[in-house]
Every structure is written in structure tokens, then in C-alpha cells.
Short mmCIF file of C-alpha atoms in Angstrom, two decimals:
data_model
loop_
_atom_site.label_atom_id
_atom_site.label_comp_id
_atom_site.label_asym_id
_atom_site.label_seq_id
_atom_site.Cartn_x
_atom_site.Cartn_y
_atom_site.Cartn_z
CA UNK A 17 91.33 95.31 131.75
CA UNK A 18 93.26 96.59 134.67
CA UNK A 19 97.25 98.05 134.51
CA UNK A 20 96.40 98.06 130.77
CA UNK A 21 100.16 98.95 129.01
CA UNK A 22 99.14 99.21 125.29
CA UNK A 23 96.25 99.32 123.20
CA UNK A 24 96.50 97.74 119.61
CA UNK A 25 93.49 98.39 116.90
CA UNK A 26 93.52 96.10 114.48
CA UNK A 27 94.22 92.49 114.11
CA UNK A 28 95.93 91.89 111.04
CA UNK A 29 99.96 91.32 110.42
CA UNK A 30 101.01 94.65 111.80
CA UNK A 31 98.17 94.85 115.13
CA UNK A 32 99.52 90.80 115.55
CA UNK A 33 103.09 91.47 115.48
CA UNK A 34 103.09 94.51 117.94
CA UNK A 35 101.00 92.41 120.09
CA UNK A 36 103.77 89.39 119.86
CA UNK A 37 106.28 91.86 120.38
CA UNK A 38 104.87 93.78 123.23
CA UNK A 39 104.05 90.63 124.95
CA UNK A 40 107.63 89.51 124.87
CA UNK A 41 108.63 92.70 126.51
CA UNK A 42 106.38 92.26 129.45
CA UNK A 43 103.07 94.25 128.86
CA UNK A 44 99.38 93.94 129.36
CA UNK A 45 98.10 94.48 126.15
CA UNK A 46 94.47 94.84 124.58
CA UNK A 47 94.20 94.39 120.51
CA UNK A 48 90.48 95.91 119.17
CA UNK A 49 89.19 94.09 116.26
CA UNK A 50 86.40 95.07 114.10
CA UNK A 51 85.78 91.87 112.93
CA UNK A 52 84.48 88.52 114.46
CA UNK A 53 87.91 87.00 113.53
CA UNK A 54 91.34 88.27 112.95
CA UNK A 55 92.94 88.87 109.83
CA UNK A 56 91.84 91.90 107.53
CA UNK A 57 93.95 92.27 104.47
CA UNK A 58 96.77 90.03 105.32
CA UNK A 59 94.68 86.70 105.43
CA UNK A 60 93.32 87.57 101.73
CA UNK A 61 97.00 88.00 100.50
CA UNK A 62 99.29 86.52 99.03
CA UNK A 63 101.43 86.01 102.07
CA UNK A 64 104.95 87.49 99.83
CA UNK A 65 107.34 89.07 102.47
CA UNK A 66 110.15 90.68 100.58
CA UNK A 67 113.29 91.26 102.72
CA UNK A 68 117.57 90.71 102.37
CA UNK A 69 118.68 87.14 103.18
CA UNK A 70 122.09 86.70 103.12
CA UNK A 71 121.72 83.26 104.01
CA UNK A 72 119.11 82.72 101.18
CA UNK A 73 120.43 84.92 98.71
CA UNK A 74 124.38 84.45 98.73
CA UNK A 75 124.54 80.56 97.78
CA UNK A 76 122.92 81.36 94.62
CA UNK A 77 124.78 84.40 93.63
CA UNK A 78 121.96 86.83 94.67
CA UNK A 79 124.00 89.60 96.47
CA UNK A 80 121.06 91.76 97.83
CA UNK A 81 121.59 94.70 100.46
CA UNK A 82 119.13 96.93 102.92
CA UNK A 83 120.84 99.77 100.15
CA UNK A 84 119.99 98.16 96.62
CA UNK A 85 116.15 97.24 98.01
CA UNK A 86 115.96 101.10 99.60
CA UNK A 87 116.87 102.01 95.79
CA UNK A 88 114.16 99.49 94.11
CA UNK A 89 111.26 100.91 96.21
CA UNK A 90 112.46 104.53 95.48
CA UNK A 91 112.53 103.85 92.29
CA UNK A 92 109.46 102.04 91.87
CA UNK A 93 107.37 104.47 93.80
CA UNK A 94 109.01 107.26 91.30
CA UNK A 95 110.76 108.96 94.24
CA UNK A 96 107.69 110.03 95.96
CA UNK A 97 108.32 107.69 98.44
CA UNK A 98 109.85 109.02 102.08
CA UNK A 99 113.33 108.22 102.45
CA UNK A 100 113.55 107.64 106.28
CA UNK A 101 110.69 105.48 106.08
CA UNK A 102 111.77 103.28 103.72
CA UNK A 103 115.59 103.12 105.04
CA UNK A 104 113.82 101.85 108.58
CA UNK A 105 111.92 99.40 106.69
CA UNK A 106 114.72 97.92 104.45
CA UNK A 107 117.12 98.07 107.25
CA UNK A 108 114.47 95.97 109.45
CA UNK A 109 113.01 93.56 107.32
CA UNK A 110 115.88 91.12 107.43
CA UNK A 111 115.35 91.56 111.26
CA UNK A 112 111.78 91.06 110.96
CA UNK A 113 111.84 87.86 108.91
CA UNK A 114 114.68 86.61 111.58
CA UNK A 115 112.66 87.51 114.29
CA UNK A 116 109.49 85.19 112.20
CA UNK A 117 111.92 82.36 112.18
CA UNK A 118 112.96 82.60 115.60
CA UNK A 119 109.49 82.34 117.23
CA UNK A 120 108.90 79.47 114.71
CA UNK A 121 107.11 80.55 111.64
CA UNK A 122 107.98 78.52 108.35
CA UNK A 123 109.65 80.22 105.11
CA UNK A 124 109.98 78.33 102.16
CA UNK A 125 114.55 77.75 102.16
CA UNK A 126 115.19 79.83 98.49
CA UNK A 127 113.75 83.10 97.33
CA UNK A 128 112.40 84.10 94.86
CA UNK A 129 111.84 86.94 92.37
CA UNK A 130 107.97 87.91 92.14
CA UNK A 131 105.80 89.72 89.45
CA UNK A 132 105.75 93.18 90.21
CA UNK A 133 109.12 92.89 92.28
CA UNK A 134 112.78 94.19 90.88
CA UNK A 135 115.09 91.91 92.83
CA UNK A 136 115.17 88.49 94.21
CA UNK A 137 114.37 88.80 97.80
CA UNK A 138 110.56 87.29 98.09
CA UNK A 139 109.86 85.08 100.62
CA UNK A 140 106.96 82.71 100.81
CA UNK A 141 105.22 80.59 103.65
CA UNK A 142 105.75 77.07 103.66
CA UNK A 143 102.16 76.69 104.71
CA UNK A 144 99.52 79.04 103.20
CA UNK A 145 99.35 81.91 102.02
CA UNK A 146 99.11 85.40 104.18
CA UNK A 147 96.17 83.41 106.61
CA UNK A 148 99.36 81.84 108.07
CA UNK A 149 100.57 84.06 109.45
CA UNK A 150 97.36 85.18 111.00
CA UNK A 151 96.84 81.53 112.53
CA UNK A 152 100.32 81.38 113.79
CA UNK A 153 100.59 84.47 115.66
CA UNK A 154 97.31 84.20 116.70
CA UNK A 155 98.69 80.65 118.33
CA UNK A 156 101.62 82.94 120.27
CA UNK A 157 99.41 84.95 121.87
CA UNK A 158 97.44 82.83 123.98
CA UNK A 159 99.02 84.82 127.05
CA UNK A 160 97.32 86.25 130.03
CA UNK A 161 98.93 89.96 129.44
CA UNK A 162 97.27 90.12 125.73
CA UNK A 163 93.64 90.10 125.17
CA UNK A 164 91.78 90.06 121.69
CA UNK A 165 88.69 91.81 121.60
CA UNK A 166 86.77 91.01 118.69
CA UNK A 167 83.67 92.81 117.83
CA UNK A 168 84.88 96.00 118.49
CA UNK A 169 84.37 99.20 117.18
CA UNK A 170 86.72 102.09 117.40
CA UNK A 171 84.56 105.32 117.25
CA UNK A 172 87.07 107.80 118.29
CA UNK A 173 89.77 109.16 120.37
CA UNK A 174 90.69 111.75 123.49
CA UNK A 175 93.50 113.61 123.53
CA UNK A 176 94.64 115.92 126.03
CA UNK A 177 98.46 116.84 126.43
CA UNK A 178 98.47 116.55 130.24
CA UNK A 179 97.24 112.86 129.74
CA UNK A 180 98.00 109.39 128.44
CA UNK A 181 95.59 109.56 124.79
CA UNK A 182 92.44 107.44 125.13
CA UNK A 183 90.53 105.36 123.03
CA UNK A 184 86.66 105.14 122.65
CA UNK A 185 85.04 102.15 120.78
CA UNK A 186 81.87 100.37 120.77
CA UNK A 187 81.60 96.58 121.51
CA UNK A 188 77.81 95.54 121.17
CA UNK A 189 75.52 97.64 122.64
CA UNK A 190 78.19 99.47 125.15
CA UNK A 191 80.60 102.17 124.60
CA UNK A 192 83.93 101.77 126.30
CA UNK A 193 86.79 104.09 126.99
CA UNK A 194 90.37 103.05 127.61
CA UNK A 195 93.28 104.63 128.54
CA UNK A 196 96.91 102.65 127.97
CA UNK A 197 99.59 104.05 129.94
CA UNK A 198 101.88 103.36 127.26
CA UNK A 199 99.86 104.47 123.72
CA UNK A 200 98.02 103.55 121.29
CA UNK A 201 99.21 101.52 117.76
CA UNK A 202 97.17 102.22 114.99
CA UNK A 203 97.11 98.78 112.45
CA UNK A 204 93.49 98.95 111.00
CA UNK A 205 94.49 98.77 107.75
CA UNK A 206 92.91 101.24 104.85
CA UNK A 207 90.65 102.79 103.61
CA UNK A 208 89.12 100.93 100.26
CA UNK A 209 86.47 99.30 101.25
CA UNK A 210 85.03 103.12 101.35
CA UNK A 211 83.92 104.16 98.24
CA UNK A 212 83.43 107.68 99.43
CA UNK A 213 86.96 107.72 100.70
CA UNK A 214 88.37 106.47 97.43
CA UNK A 215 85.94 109.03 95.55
CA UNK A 216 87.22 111.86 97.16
CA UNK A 217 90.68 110.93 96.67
CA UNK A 218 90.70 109.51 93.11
CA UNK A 219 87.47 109.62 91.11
CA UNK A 220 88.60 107.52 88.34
CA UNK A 221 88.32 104.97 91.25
CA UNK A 222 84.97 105.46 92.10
CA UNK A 223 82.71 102.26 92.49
CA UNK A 224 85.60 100.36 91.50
CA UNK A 225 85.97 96.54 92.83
CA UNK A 226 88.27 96.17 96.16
CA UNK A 227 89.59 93.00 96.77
CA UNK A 228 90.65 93.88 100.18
CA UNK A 229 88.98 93.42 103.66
CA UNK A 230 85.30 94.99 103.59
CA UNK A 231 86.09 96.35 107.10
CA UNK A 232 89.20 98.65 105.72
CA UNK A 233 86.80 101.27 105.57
CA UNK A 234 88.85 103.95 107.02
CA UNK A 235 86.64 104.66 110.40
CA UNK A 236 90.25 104.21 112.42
CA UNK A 237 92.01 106.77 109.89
CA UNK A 238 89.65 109.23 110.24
CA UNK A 239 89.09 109.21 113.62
CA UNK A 240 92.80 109.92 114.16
CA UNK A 241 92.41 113.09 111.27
CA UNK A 242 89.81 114.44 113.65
CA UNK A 243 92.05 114.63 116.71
CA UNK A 244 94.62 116.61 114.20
CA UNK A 245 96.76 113.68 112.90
CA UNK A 246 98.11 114.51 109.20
CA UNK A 247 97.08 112.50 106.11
CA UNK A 248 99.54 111.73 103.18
CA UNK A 249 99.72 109.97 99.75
CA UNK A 250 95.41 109.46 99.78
CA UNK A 251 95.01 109.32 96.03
CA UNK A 252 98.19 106.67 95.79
CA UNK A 253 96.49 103.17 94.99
CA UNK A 254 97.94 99.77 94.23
CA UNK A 255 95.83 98.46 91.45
CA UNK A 256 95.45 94.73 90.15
CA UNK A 257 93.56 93.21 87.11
CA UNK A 258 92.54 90.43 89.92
CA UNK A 259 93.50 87.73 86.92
CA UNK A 260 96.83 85.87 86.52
CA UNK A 261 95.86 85.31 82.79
CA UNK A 262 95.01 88.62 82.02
CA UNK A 263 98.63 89.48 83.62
CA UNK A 264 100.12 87.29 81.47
CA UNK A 265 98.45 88.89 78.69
CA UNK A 266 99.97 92.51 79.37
CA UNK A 267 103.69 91.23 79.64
CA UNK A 268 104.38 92.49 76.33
CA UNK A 269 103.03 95.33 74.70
CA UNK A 270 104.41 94.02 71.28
CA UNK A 271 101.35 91.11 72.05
CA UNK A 272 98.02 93.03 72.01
CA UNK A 273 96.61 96.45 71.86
CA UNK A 274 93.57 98.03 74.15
CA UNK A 275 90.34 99.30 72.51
CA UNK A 276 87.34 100.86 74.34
CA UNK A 277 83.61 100.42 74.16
CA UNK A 278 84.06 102.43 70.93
CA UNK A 279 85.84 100.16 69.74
CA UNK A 280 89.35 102.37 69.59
CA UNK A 281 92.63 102.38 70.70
CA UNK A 282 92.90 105.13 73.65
CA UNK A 283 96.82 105.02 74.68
CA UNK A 284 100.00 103.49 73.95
CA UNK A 285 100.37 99.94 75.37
CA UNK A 286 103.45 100.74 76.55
CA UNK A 287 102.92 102.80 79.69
CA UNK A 288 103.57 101.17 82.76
CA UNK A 289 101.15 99.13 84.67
CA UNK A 290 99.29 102.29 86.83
CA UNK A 291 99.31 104.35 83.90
CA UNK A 292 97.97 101.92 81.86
CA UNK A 293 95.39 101.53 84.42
CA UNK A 294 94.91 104.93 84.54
CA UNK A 295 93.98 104.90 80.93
CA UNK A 296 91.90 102.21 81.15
CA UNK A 297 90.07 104.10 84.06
CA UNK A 298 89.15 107.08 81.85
CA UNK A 299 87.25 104.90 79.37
CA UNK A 300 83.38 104.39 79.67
CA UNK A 301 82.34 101.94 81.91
CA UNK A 302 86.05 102.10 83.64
CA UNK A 303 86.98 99.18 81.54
CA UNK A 304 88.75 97.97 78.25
CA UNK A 305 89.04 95.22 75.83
CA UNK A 306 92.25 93.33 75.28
CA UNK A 307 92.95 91.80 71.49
CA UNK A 308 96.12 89.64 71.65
CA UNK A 309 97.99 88.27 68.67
CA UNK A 310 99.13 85.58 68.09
CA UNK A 311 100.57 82.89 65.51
CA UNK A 312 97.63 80.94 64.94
CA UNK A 313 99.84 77.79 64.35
CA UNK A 314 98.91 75.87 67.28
CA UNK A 315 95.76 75.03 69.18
CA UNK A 316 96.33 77.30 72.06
CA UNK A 317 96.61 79.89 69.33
CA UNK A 318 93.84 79.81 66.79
CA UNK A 319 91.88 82.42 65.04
CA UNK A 320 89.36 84.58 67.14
CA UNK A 321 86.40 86.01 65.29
CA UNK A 322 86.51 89.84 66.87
CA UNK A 323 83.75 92.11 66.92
CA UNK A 324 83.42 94.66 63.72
CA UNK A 325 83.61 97.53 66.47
CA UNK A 326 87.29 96.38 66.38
CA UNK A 327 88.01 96.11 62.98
CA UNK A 328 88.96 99.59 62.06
CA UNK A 329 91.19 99.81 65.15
CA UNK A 330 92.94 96.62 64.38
CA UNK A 331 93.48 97.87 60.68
CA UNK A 332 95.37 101.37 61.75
CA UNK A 333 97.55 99.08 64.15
CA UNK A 334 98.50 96.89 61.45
CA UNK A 335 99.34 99.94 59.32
CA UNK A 336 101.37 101.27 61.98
CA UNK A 337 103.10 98.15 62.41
CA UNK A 338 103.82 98.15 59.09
CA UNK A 339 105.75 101.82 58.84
CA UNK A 340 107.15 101.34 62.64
CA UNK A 341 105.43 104.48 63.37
CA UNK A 342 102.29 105.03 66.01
CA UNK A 343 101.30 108.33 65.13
CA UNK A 344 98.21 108.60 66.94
CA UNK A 345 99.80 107.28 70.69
CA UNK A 346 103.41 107.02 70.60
CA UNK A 347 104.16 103.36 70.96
CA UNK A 348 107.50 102.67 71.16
CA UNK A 349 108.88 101.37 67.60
CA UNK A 350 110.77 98.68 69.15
CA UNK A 351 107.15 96.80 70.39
CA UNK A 352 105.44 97.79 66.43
CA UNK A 353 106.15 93.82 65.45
CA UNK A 354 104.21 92.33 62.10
CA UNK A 355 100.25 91.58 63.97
CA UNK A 356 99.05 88.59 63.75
CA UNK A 357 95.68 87.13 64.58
CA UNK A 358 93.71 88.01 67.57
CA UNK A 359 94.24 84.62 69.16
CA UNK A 360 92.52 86.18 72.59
CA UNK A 361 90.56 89.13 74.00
CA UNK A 362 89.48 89.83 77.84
CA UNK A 363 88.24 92.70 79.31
CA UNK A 364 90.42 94.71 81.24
CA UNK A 365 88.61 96.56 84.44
CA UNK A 366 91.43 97.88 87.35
CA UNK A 367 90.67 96.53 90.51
CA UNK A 368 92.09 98.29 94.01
CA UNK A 369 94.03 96.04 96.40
CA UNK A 370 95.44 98.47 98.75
CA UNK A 371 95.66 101.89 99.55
CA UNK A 372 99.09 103.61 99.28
CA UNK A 373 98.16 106.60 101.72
CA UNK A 374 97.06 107.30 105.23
CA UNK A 375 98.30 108.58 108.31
CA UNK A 376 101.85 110.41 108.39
CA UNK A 377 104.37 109.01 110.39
CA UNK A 378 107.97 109.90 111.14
CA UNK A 379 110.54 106.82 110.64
CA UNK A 380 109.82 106.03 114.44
CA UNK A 381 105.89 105.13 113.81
CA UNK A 382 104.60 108.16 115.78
CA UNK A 383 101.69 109.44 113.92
CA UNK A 384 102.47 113.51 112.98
CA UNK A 385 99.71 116.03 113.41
CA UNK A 386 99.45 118.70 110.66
CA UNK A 387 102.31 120.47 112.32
CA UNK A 388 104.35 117.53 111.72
CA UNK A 389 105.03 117.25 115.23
CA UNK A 390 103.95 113.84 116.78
CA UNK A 391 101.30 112.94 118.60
CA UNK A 392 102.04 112.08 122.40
CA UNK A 393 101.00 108.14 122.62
CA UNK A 394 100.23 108.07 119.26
CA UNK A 395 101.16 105.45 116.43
CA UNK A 396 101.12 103.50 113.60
CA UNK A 397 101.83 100.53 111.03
CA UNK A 398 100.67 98.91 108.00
CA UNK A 399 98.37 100.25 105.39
CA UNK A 400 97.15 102.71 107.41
CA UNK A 401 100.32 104.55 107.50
CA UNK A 402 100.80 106.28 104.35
CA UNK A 403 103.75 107.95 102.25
CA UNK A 404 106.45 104.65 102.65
CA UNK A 405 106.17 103.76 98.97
CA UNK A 406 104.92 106.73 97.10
CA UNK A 407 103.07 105.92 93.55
CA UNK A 408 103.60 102.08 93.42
CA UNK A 409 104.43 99.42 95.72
CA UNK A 410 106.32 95.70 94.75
CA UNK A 411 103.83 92.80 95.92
CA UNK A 412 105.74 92.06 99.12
CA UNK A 413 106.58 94.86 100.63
CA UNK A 414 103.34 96.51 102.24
CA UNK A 415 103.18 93.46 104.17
CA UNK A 416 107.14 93.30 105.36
CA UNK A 417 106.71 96.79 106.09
CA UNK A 418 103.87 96.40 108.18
CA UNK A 419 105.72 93.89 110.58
CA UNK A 420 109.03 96.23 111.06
CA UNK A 421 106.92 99.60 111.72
CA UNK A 422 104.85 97.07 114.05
CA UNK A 423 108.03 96.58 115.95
CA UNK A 424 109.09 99.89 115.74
CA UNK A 425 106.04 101.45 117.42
CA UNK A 426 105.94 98.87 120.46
CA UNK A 427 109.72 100.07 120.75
CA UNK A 428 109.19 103.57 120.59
CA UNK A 429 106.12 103.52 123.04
CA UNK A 430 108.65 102.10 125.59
CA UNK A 431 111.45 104.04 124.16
CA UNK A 432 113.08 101.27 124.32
#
């Protein structure tokens, strides 16, 4: 591809937004996909992007603010979360979602308040789910100056300070090197689908199921690490149950109690979803069983025969219920209600749907080298970038987040 401006490696919401974006300003651009089709993550998700809306949010009394959602994700991600980066994302994601609108993508007109989220600012796709967004940007780019190359492999990278960084990747049986005279933006998602990755990082996670892309297997990340980029956040996860019902069932710890293979209780059911997870993790077979109580007065609600491996675990519970004291965990007396049957049980195994870590950025998407210095041509969006969010991320954001520092890195390559 000749007077080739910027090269793009991934095809998911962050590679197809900088490639919207840098087509719009002018450039001849070339995005590398892995994959036979685009999409990665983003077409498996939910398709939530959280953001302000004044014009949403104010007619029914929701007054939101780039400020109060720059608290929530500190908060949530229990301040281990980097401060610039988030304040660039909050303060861009209304932008974003305008920018959406004004090349014609379809939000749903209200907002709403998801699981998982701590303010009223979700936004959902009238049609679909995150595959729209795929399918419609994929429709904007049928341009001239922006080529999709699917098929292709990125294997590596060159970098030498007196010139322009180039890429190396593999498309059938050829290997190709590029050189952009702009840079290189770095939106191949992360690194899950690698169980040796996620191993190294966090071995309660080992051989655990992803429910991500099978081609976030970190290849692009680590290439990067090997021309001296710096990683951050690696054994940060965002873990699901990969069940609605089973959510439902964990709402309120006052409702059920966990027991393992043994057939006891192993924490307080009060922790927080990731360390609940965590707990769960530590168990044999990286999974637990879920009794839930209920009335029994209804259909929905009868009688479950348990297992006698549960028995003497149910019985202490009931005691402690009884004397508003957990002595063996510490549950919180306000949850120790009178039991009453075990209506339901389910097994409880955490599943990984994203990876909170990856390659360190500064709030202008240039990837840092260990140094913390950036690399010249060098950047990157979505959930390869890691450190935005810290410990825990609100279903929403990750994908938001990925279309601002999308637009951010086409910017910045321009310096524009």
C-alpha cells in the first residue's frame, strides 16, 4: 500500500473507530486483522457504552457529570485506577457517543442504569448488541484511503529512533513489513484467550473458561514488551459467572450461602463480587455450590432435597442465624436472616471476560517503555491498554473507553 499514513492492528471497536476517524482526517490507512472477519471482543458483547448525556439524563432528573463518573470508576477499581486516564476517558465519552450519533449509529433515546454499573449513564444500541457496531463501522469504511487486511498476523515490530517504527506480520504464506509515516495504533485486544498468559499473571485463573475472542491471545502485547514497551495491571481480571440466573442468585447475601466440594462454607457471602470470586477460585476444582433459601410457599419456591455433604454446613448457618453471629467467616449480622429452605442450588465456577491490564499508556495513548517515556510512533486503545480501571471495571466502560483512546491516538499521531 503506497503513501501508507497509519497502520491499525486490530479490528474491533477501538482498531474501527481510529480507522473511521483517521479516514475523516484525510489518511491512507491499513487495519491488520487476525481474524477472517472483524470484530474480536466487541461483537461477543454486550454492546453497553456508558457515557454523560445531558440530553438523556437531565429530563429525567439524572444529573450526571465527566466528575461524578471519574469518581465511580475510581472508586470501583479501589483507586488503583490511573487518574489521567480515566479523566481523558470520562471527559471524552460524551464526545465519543456524539461523534456515534453524528456519523449515524442508533442509541436507544433513555439510559439506563446496568448491573455492575453505579450511575445511570448506559447506553444501548437500538439494533444489536456490540456486533453493531462492528457492522456499522465496518459500512463507513468502504473508502479507498482505508484497507482491511484480514488474515493477518502481526509477528513483531522494528524500532529504531532515527526512523518511523515498523511493523512485521504474516499474511498466508508471506511475511510483510510496513512502515506508516504516521505510527502505529495498537487495538488487538487482550490477552485471555492465553492460558499461559493468564497463568503467569494469576494462577487461581489458570484453565479457567474465557468468554472472550479466542484470538485475544496476547501475540500483539507481547510483541510490543519485546521492543521495551511497559506492562501494567496483568493480574487485574474482570470476571463473570457467564449466567444471568446465577447473578440473580448472588444479589443478596442474606439469600444463600457457598459450600465447596467438601461440602463447607469457605468465606463470608458478603465480599464483593471479585473477592467472592476469588474465594470461589481457591476451592478444588475452581468452583462452588450455591444453596439459596427460600419461602417454600409458592411453586417457584419449593423444597430442594440437598446433598448430605451439605447438611452439616447448612445446620451451623442456621445456628448462626439464629445468635446473629458468624463466628467462623464474619458475615455481616445485618444479612444473618431466619434460613429457610434451599429452594435452589447452582454451581458457581468464575469465568474471565476481559483482561484489566496490558500495555502502559500516558493519557495521550502513546504506549510508555519501561522508562515511562513513550515510544516514538507508538500507541494504543482498548483492552490492550492496561491500568484505566484498576481492580474492577462497570460493564460499559472498557468498551466507551476503547472508542475515546481510539480517537485520542489518531489525534496524537497527527498531533493534531
Amino acid at each position: 500500500m503506497s503513501n501508507l499514513d497509519l497502520i491499525i492492528v486490530g479490528a474491533g471497536m477501538a482498531g474501527l473507530c481510529a480507522a473511521r476517524t483517521a479516514v475523516e482526517l484525510g489518511l491512507n490507512v491499513l487495519v491488520l486483522e487476525k481474524g477472517i472477519q472483524a470484530g474480536g471482543t466487541t461483537g461477543l458483547s454486550d454492546g453497553i457504552f456508558n457515557s454523560c448525556d445531558p440530553a438523556r439524563q437531565f429530563p429525567i432528573d439524572v444529573h450526571d457529570s465527566p466528575e461524578k463518573h471519574f469518581l465511580d470508576i475510581l472508586e470501583y477499581g479501589h483507586g488503583k485506577g490511573h487518574p489521567e486516564l480515566i479523566k481523558k476517558y470520562t471527559y471524552g465519552a460524551t464526545e465519543a457517543l456524539n461523534w456515534l450519533e453524528h456519523i449515524g449509529f442508533k442509541f436507544e433515546r433513555g439510559v439506563t442504569q446496568e448491573p455492575g454499573t453505579l450511575y445511570p449513564r448506559s447506553h444501548k444500541p437500538i439494533y444489536g448488541n456490540g456486533e453493531s457496531y462492528i457492522n456499522f463501522l465496518l459500512s463507513h469504511l468502504n473508502s479507498l484511503s482505508c484497507t482491511i487486511s484480514y488474515g493477518s498476523n502481526v509477528v513483531g515490530f522494528k524500532k529504531d529512533d532515527s526512523q518511523p517504527l515498523s511493523v512485521v506480520f504474516e499474511r498466508g504464506k508471506n511475511t510483510i513489513e510496513l512502515t506508516p509515516r504516521f505510527g502505529v495504533i495498537l487495538c488487538a485486544g487482550g490477552f485471555c484467550a492465553s492460558n499461559r498468559l493468564v497463568s503467569t499473571n494469576f494462577n487461581l485463573l489458570s484453565g479457567s473458561e474465557y468468554l472472550g475472542s479466542p484470538l485475544c491471545d496476547g501475540g500483539v502485547l507481547t510483541s510490543a514488551m519485546d521492543i521495551g514497551a511497559e506492562s501494567v495491571h496483568m493480574s487485574y481480571f474482570e470476571l463473570s459467572v457467564g449466567d444471568s440466573a446465577i447473578e440473580q442468585l448472588l444479589l443478596n447475601p442474606a439469600e444463600f450461602i457457598l459450600v465447596n466440594a467438601e461440602g463447607r462454607r469457605f468465606c463470608r457471602e458478603d465480599l464483593e463480587f471479585s473477592s467472592l470470586c476469588e474465594a470461589v477460585l481457591r476451592q478444588s476444582g475452581h468452583c462452588a455450590s450455591i444453596l439459596y433459601f427460600g419461602s417454600g410457599n409458592d411453586s417457584a419456591n419449593r423444597p430442594q432435597k440437598i446433598e448430605d455433604r451439605f447438611s452439616n454446613a447448612l445446620a451451623q448457618y442456621r445456628k448462626a442465624c439464629e445468635i446473629k453471629s458468624d463466628e467462623a467467616f464474619g458475615k455481616n449480622p445485618f444479612y444473618l436472616k431466619k434460613v429457610g429452605y434451599v429452594t435452589k442450588t447452582a454451581v458457581l465456577a468464575p469465568k474471565i471476560m476481559a483482561s484489566l491490564g496490558g500495555l502502559n499508556v500516558n493519557e495521550f495513548a502513546n504506549v510508555l517503555d519501561r522508562n515511562r517515556q513513550p515510544i516514538k510512533g507508538l500507541f494504543a486503545a482498548g483492552e490492550i491498554v492496561g491500568g484505566i480501571f484498576g481492580e474492577a471495571c462497570s460493564f460499559g466502560d472498557n468498551l466507551a473507553s476503547a472508542a475515546v483512546f481510539a480517537r485520542v491516538a489518531v489525534r496524537e499521531a497527527l498531533k493534531i
